[in-house]
Short mmCIF file of C-alpha atoms and ligand atoms in Angstrom, two decimals:
data_model
loop_
_atom_site.label_atom_id
_atom_site.label_comp_id
_atom_site.label_asym_id
_atom_site.label_seq_id
_atom_site.Cartn_x
_atom_site.Cartn_y
_atom_site.Cartn_z
CA MET L 1 48.73 -60.31 -7.72
CA SER L 2 50.96 -61.89 -10.37
CA ASP L 3 50.54 -65.43 -11.63
CA PHE L 4 53.86 -66.27 -10.09
CA ILE L 5 52.53 -65.64 -6.59
CA MET L 6 49.00 -66.92 -7.18
CA ARG L 7 49.93 -70.40 -8.43
CA PRO L 8 51.95 -71.56 -5.40
CA ALA L 9 49.28 -70.08 -3.14
CA LEU L 10 46.52 -72.11 -4.83
CA PHE L 11 48.69 -75.20 -4.80
CA ALA L 12 49.30 -74.83 -1.06
CA CYS L 13 45.54 -74.49 -0.42
CA ALA L 14 44.79 -77.65 -2.39
CA CYS L 15 47.43 -79.60 -0.42
CA ILE L 16 46.16 -78.44 2.96
CA GLY L 17 42.64 -79.44 1.91
CA LEU L 18 43.75 -82.92 0.92
CA LEU L 19 45.98 -83.48 3.93
CA SER L 20 43.45 -82.42 6.51
CA THR L 21 40.75 -84.96 5.56
CA PRO L 22 42.37 -88.26 4.51
CA ALA L 23 40.30 -90.55 6.81
CA VAL L 24 37.00 -88.97 5.79
CA ALA L 25 37.84 -88.93 2.10
CA ALA L 26 38.80 -92.61 2.22
CA ALA L 27 35.62 -93.55 4.07
CA HIS L 28 33.43 -91.84 1.45
CA GLU L 29 34.89 -93.90 -1.35
CA HIS L 30 33.74 -97.19 0.15
CA PRO L 31 30.46 -98.27 1.64
CA MET L 32 30.85 -98.86 5.36
CA LEU L 33 27.84 -101.09 5.72
CA ARG L 34 25.61 -103.14 3.44
CA ILE L 35 22.09 -104.06 4.41
CA CYS L 36 20.25 -106.78 2.53
CA ILE L 37 17.51 -109.37 2.58
CA ASP L 38 18.81 -111.79 -0.06
CA VAL L 39 20.86 -114.85 0.89
CA THR L 40 24.04 -113.85 -0.94
CA CYS L 41 23.63 -110.12 -0.15
CA THR L 42 24.02 -109.29 -3.83
CA PHE L 43 21.21 -106.74 -3.79
CA ALA L 44 22.40 -104.67 -0.88
CA HIS L 45 21.59 -101.16 0.24
CA SER L 46 25.00 -99.56 0.85
CA LEU L 47 25.65 -96.93 3.47
CA ASP L 48 28.77 -94.78 3.66
CA LEU L 49 29.90 -92.59 6.55
CA ASP L 50 27.77 -89.65 5.34
CA ASP L 51 24.67 -91.84 5.33
CA LEU L 52 25.36 -93.13 8.83
CA GLU L 53 25.99 -89.61 10.13
CA GLU L 54 22.65 -88.44 8.72
CA MET L 55 20.82 -91.11 10.71
CA GLU L 56 19.85 -90.85 14.37
CA GLN L 57 23.02 -90.58 16.48
CA ALA L 58 23.70 -91.78 19.99
CA SER L 59 26.70 -92.12 22.23
CA PHE L 60 27.68 -93.49 25.61
CA ALA L 61 30.82 -93.91 27.66
CA THR L 62 31.76 -97.36 28.87
CA SER L 63 34.68 -99.65 29.44
CA THR L 64 34.87 -102.94 27.54
CA ILE L 65 36.78 -106.17 28.20
CA TRP L 66 38.70 -105.60 24.97
CA THR L 67 39.88 -102.02 25.53
CA GLU L 68 41.66 -99.88 28.14
CA GLY L 69 39.85 -97.32 30.28
CA THR L 70 36.52 -95.65 29.63
CA ILE L 71 35.72 -95.02 26.01
CA GLU L 72 33.17 -92.74 24.38
CA PHE L 73 31.40 -94.66 21.62
CA GLN L 74 29.39 -92.84 18.99
CA GLY L 75 27.22 -94.27 16.28
CA VAL L 76 23.74 -95.27 15.17
CA PRO L 77 21.42 -97.04 17.62
CA LEU L 78 20.66 -100.57 16.41
CA ARG L 79 16.97 -99.64 16.66
CA ALA L 80 17.43 -96.68 14.29
CA LEU L 81 18.92 -99.00 11.69
CA LEU L 82 15.75 -101.12 11.85
CA ASP L 83 13.65 -98.03 11.18
CA HIS L 84 15.93 -96.96 8.35
CA ALA L 85 15.74 -100.37 6.66
CA ASP L 86 12.05 -100.74 7.49
CA PHE L 87 12.61 -104.12 9.16
CA THR L 88 9.62 -104.93 11.38
CA SER L 89 9.94 -108.67 11.98
CA GLY L 90 12.36 -111.55 11.52
CA THR L 91 15.94 -111.84 12.68
CA LEU L 92 18.98 -109.72 11.96
CA GLU L 93 22.16 -111.48 11.05
CA LEU L 94 25.24 -109.30 11.51
CA ILE L 95 28.24 -110.60 9.60
CA ALA L 96 31.85 -109.58 10.25
CA ALA L 97 34.73 -109.34 7.82
CA ASN L 98 36.14 -112.56 9.34
CA ASP L 99 32.78 -114.35 8.83
CA TYR L 100 31.99 -114.29 12.54
CA HIS L 101 28.24 -113.66 12.74
CA VAL L 102 25.51 -113.14 15.29
CA GLU L 103 21.76 -113.31 15.10
CA ILE L 104 19.60 -110.78 16.91
CA PRO L 105 15.80 -110.98 16.60
CA VAL L 106 14.23 -107.75 15.33
CA ASP L 107 12.03 -107.63 18.46
CA GLU L 108 15.14 -107.73 20.65
CA ALA L 109 16.97 -105.16 18.51
CA ARG L 110 14.05 -102.74 18.83
CA ASP L 111 14.50 -102.61 22.62
CA SER L 112 18.28 -102.87 22.61
CA PRO L 113 20.59 -100.11 23.89
CA ALA L 114 23.27 -101.40 21.50
CA LEU L 115 25.04 -98.97 19.26
CA ILE L 116 26.52 -99.60 15.83
CA ALA L 117 29.55 -97.56 16.74
CA TYR L 118 31.81 -95.94 14.16
CA ARG L 119 33.72 -93.57 16.42
CA MET L 120 35.77 -94.33 19.52
CA ASN L 121 36.76 -91.22 21.50
CA GLY L 122 35.79 -89.13 18.46
CA LYS L 123 37.94 -91.04 15.98
CA LEU L 124 36.89 -93.35 13.18
CA MET L 125 37.94 -96.90 13.99
CA SER L 126 40.52 -98.70 11.88
CA THR L 127 40.11 -102.40 11.17
CA ARG L 128 42.80 -103.00 13.79
CA ASP L 129 40.67 -101.05 16.29
CA LYS L 130 37.67 -103.33 15.66
CA GLY L 131 36.33 -100.91 13.08
CA PRO L 132 34.92 -99.65 10.91
CA LEU L 133 31.76 -100.72 12.77
CA TRP L 134 31.38 -102.37 16.16
CA LEU L 135 28.15 -103.35 17.87
CA VAL L 136 28.71 -102.25 21.47
CA TYR L 137 26.54 -102.42 24.57
CA PRO L 138 26.71 -99.95 27.48
CA PHE L 139 28.53 -102.59 29.52
CA ASP L 140 29.12 -100.31 32.54
CA SER L 141 25.46 -99.29 32.83
CA ASP L 142 24.14 -102.69 33.91
CA ALA L 143 25.86 -105.84 35.22
CA LYS L 144 23.68 -107.96 32.93
CA PHE L 145 25.67 -106.68 29.94
CA GLN L 146 28.88 -107.99 31.55
CA SER L 147 28.19 -111.54 30.47
CA GLU L 148 29.12 -113.95 27.72
CA ILE L 149 25.64 -113.47 26.20
CA TYR L 150 26.33 -109.81 25.44
CA TYR L 151 30.07 -110.25 24.80
CA SER L 152 29.30 -112.72 22.04
CA LYS L 153 26.77 -110.31 20.48
CA SER L 154 29.42 -107.56 20.46
CA ILE L 155 30.50 -108.21 16.90
CA TRP L 156 33.26 -106.00 15.52
CA GLN L 157 34.44 -105.36 11.97
CA ILE L 158 30.82 -105.59 10.83
CA ASP L 159 30.66 -105.96 7.07
CA HIS L 160 26.98 -106.41 6.37
CA ILE L 161 23.62 -106.95 8.03
CA LYS L 162 21.06 -109.32 6.59
CA LEU L 163 17.41 -109.76 7.48
CA LEU L 164 16.49 -113.42 7.86
CA SER L 165 12.73 -113.74 7.50
CA GLU L 166 10.80 -116.22 9.60
N1 LIG S 1 34.26 -109.89 14.38
C1 LIG S 1 34.25 -110.66 15.47
N2 LIG S 1 33.56 -110.25 16.56
C2 LIG S 1 33.52 -111.02 17.67
C3 LIG S 1 34.17 -112.27 17.70
C4 LIG S 1 34.91 -112.65 16.55
O1 LIG S 1 35.54 -113.72 16.50
N3 LIG S 1 34.93 -111.82 15.46
N4 LIG S 1 34.06 -113.06 18.84
C5 LIG S 1 32.86 -112.80 19.69
C6 LIG S 1 32.78 -113.60 20.92
S1 LIG S 1 32.21 -115.20 20.84
C7 LIG S 1 33.06 -113.07 22.11
S2 LIG S 1 32.82 -113.85 23.60
C8 LIG S 1 33.65 -111.76 22.18
C9 LIG S 1 34.98 -111.91 22.83
O2 LIG S 1 35.95 -112.36 21.93
P1 LIG S 1 37.45 -112.55 22.45
O3 LIG S 1 37.43 -113.82 23.22
O4 LIG S 1 38.26 -112.63 21.20
O5 LIG S 1 37.79 -111.36 23.30
O6 LIG S 1 33.73 -111.08 20.92
C10 LIG S 1 32.74 -111.35 19.99
N5 LIG S 1 32.84 -110.58 18.76
MO1 LIG S 2 32.28 -115.99 23.05
#
Protein backbone atom coordinates (compact mmCIF):
# COMPACT_ATOMS: atom_id res chain seq x y z
CA MET A 1 0.00 0.00 0.00
CA SER A 2 1.32 3.46 -0.87
CA ASP A 3 2.00 6.15 1.71
CA PHE A 4 -0.76 8.17 0.18
CA ILE A 5 -3.37 5.59 1.19
CA MET A 6 -1.76 4.57 4.48
CA ARG A 7 -1.58 8.03 6.07
CA PRO A 8 -5.29 8.92 5.90
CA ALA A 9 -6.12 5.40 7.09
CA LEU A 10 -3.91 5.78 10.18
CA PHE A 11 -5.28 9.24 10.81
CA ALA A 12 -8.87 7.94 10.68
CA CYS A 13 -8.00 5.17 13.17
CA ALA A 14 -6.50 7.66 15.61
CA CYS A 15 -9.60 9.88 15.40
CA ILE A 16 -12.02 7.02 15.99
CA GLY A 17 -9.95 5.98 19.00
CA LEU A 18 -10.07 9.45 20.49
CA LEU A 19 -13.73 10.06 19.76
CA SER A 20 -14.98 6.80 21.19
CA THR A 21 -13.57 7.29 24.70
CA PRO A 22 -13.79 10.97 25.71
CA ALA A 23 -15.53 10.43 29.09
CA VAL A 24 -13.12 7.71 30.17
CA ALA A 25 -10.04 9.60 29.01
CA ALA A 26 -11.15 12.70 30.90
CA ALA A 27 -11.85 10.72 34.07
CA HIS A 28 -8.35 9.18 34.03
CA GLU A 29 -6.68 12.57 34.02
CA HIS A 30 -8.23 13.59 37.34
CA PRO A 31 -8.57 11.79 40.62
CA MET A 32 -12.22 11.02 41.30
CA LEU A 33 -11.84 10.61 45.03
CA ARG A 34 -9.30 11.54 47.68
CA ILE A 35 -9.07 9.68 50.94
CA CYS A 36 -7.15 11.17 53.85
CA ILE A 37 -6.65 11.29 57.59
CA ASP A 38 -5.14 14.76 57.96
CA VAL A 39 -7.31 17.78 58.79
CA THR A 40 -6.62 19.72 55.58
CA CYS A 41 -6.53 16.57 53.40
CA THR A 42 -3.16 17.62 52.00
CA PHE A 43 -1.72 14.12 52.22
CA ALA A 44 -4.45 12.29 50.37
CA HIS A 45 -4.55 8.93 48.67
CA SER A 46 -6.07 9.66 45.24
CA LEU A 47 -8.24 7.23 43.34
CA ASP A 48 -9.18 7.56 39.69
CA LEU A 49 -11.85 5.62 37.79
CA ASP A 50 -9.45 2.73 37.07
CA ASP A 51 -8.68 2.38 40.77
CA LEU A 52 -12.36 2.37 41.70
CA GLU A 53 -13.16 -0.19 39.00
CA GLU A 54 -10.44 -2.50 40.33
CA MET A 55 -12.06 -2.51 43.77
CA GLU A 56 -15.00 -4.67 44.81
CA GLN A 57 -18.04 -3.73 42.71
CA ALA A 58 -21.71 -3.81 43.58
CA SER A 59 -24.92 -2.60 42.03
CA PHE A 60 -28.61 -2.32 42.79
CA ALA A 61 -31.71 -0.90 41.17
CA THR A 62 -33.77 1.62 43.10
CA SER A 63 -35.76 4.78 42.72
CA THR A 64 -34.68 7.91 44.59
CA ILE A 65 -36.55 11.07 45.59
CA TRP A 66 -34.20 13.07 43.36
CA THR A 67 -34.51 11.08 40.12
CA GLU A 68 -37.17 9.68 37.77
CA GLY A 69 -38.01 5.99 37.58
CA THR A 70 -35.90 3.04 38.67
CA ILE A 71 -32.19 3.48 38.26
CA GLU A 72 -29.36 0.96 38.23
CA PHE A 73 -26.53 2.27 40.40
CA GLN A 74 -23.07 0.77 40.16
CA GLY A 75 -20.05 1.48 42.28
CA VAL A 76 -17.94 0.47 45.26
CA PRO A 77 -19.64 -0.64 48.49
CA LEU A 78 -18.88 1.83 51.29
CA ARG A 79 -17.60 -1.16 53.28
CA ALA A 80 -15.08 -2.05 50.55
CA LEU A 81 -13.66 1.46 50.73
CA LEU A 82 -13.01 0.95 54.46
CA ASP A 83 -11.09 -2.23 53.70
CA HIS A 84 -9.15 -0.51 50.93
CA ALA A 85 -8.14 2.38 53.18
CA ASP A 86 -7.61 0.08 56.16
CA PHE A 87 -9.94 2.15 58.36
CA THR A 88 -11.01 0.06 61.35
CA SER A 89 -12.34 2.63 63.82
CA GLY A 90 -13.31 6.28 64.04
CA THR A 91 -15.74 8.22 61.90
CA LEU A 92 -15.82 8.86 58.18
CA GLU A 93 -16.47 12.38 57.03
CA LEU A 94 -17.63 12.55 53.42
CA ILE A 95 -17.21 16.02 51.92
CA ALA A 96 -18.94 17.25 48.77
CA ALA A 97 -17.74 19.76 46.21
CA ASN A 98 -20.22 22.28 47.69
CA ASP A 99 -18.84 21.68 51.22
CA TYR A 100 -21.92 19.75 52.29
CA HIS A 101 -20.62 16.95 54.51
CA VAL A 102 -21.86 13.97 56.45
CA GLU A 103 -20.34 11.87 59.18
CA ILE A 104 -20.75 8.11 59.21
CA PRO A 105 -19.12 6.05 61.98
CA VAL A 106 -16.81 3.33 60.65
CA ASP A 107 -18.84 0.72 62.58
CA GLU A 108 -22.00 1.85 60.78
CA ALA A 109 -20.26 1.99 57.39
CA ARG A 110 -19.05 -1.60 57.81
CA ASP A 111 -22.66 -2.86 57.97
CA SER A 112 -24.08 -0.38 55.49
CA PRO A 113 -25.61 -1.37 52.14
CA ALA A 114 -24.64 2.06 50.79
CA LEU A 115 -22.81 2.30 47.52
CA ILE A 116 -20.33 4.93 46.41
CA ALA A 117 -21.91 5.02 43.00
CA TYR A 118 -20.09 6.24 39.90
CA ARG A 119 -22.44 4.89 37.24
CA MET A 120 -26.15 5.50 36.78
CA ASN A 121 -27.77 3.18 34.22
CA GLY A 122 -24.28 2.29 33.00
CA LYS A 123 -23.14 5.86 32.45
CA LEU A 124 -20.60 7.89 34.38
CA MET A 125 -22.35 10.71 36.23
CA SER A 126 -21.69 14.33 35.35
CA THR A 127 -21.54 16.93 38.11
CA ARG A 128 -25.03 18.00 37.02
CA ASP A 129 -26.19 14.39 37.53
CA LYS A 130 -24.92 14.39 41.13
CA GLY A 131 -21.64 12.86 40.01
CA PRO A 132 -18.92 11.94 39.81
CA LEU A 133 -19.65 10.06 43.05
CA TRP A 134 -22.90 9.70 44.96
CA LEU A 135 -23.45 7.77 48.18
CA VAL A 136 -26.75 5.97 47.54
CA TYR A 137 -28.82 3.60 49.65
CA PRO A 138 -31.10 0.88 48.24
CA PHE A 139 -34.10 3.05 49.10
CA ASP A 140 -36.67 0.68 47.54
CA SER A 141 -35.42 -2.38 49.46
CA ASP A 142 -36.52 -1.21 52.91
CA ALA A 143 -38.90 1.54 54.08
CA LYS A 144 -36.38 2.55 56.75
CA PHE A 145 -34.16 4.01 54.01
CA GLN A 146 -37.04 6.26 52.90
CA SER A 147 -36.42 8.73 55.70
CA GLU A 148 -34.68 12.01 56.31
CA ILE A 149 -31.93 10.14 58.20
CA TYR A 150 -30.84 8.30 55.05
CA TYR A 151 -31.71 11.12 52.64
CA SER A 152 -29.34 13.42 54.49
CA LYS A 153 -26.56 10.79 54.36
CA SER A 154 -27.02 10.50 50.59
CA ILE A 155 -24.29 12.96 49.75
CA TRP A 156 -23.65 13.62 46.07
CA GLN A 157 -20.72 15.24 44.26
CA ILE A 158 -18.40 13.62 46.81
CA ASP A 159 -14.96 15.21 46.62
CA HIS A 160 -13.06 13.55 49.43
CA ILE A 161 -13.44 11.25 52.41
CA LYS A 162 -11.61 11.89 55.64
CA LEU A 163 -11.16 9.64 58.65
CA LEU A 164 -11.81 11.48 61.90
CA SER A 165 -10.17 9.56 64.71
CA GLU A 166 -11.82 9.31 68.10
N1 LIG B 1 -23.66 17.37 47.90
C1 LIG B 1 -24.79 17.49 48.60
N2 LIG B 1 -25.45 16.37 48.97
C2 LIG B 1 -26.60 16.46 49.69
C3 LIG B 1 -27.08 17.71 50.11
C4 LIG B 1 -26.37 18.87 49.68
O1 LIG B 1 -26.74 20.01 49.98
N3 LIG B 1 -25.23 18.72 48.93
N4 LIG B 1 -28.22 17.76 50.90
C5 LIG B 1 -28.52 16.54 51.69
C6 LIG B 1 -29.74 16.58 52.48
S1 LIG B 1 -29.75 17.37 53.99
C7 LIG B 1 -30.85 15.92 52.10
S2 LIG B 1 -32.25 15.76 53.03
C8 LIG B 1 -30.89 15.34 50.78
C9 LIG B 1 -32.00 16.01 50.04
O2 LIG B 1 -31.61 17.26 49.54
P1 LIG B 1 -32.67 18.10 48.70
O3 LIG B 1 -33.59 18.69 49.71
O4 LIG B 1 -31.84 19.13 48.00
O5 LIG B 1 -33.36 17.17 47.76
O6 LIG B 1 -29.65 15.40 50.07
C10 LIG B 1 -28.48 15.34 50.81
N5 LIG B 1 -27.26 15.32 50.03
MO1 LIG C 1 -31.93 17.13 54.81
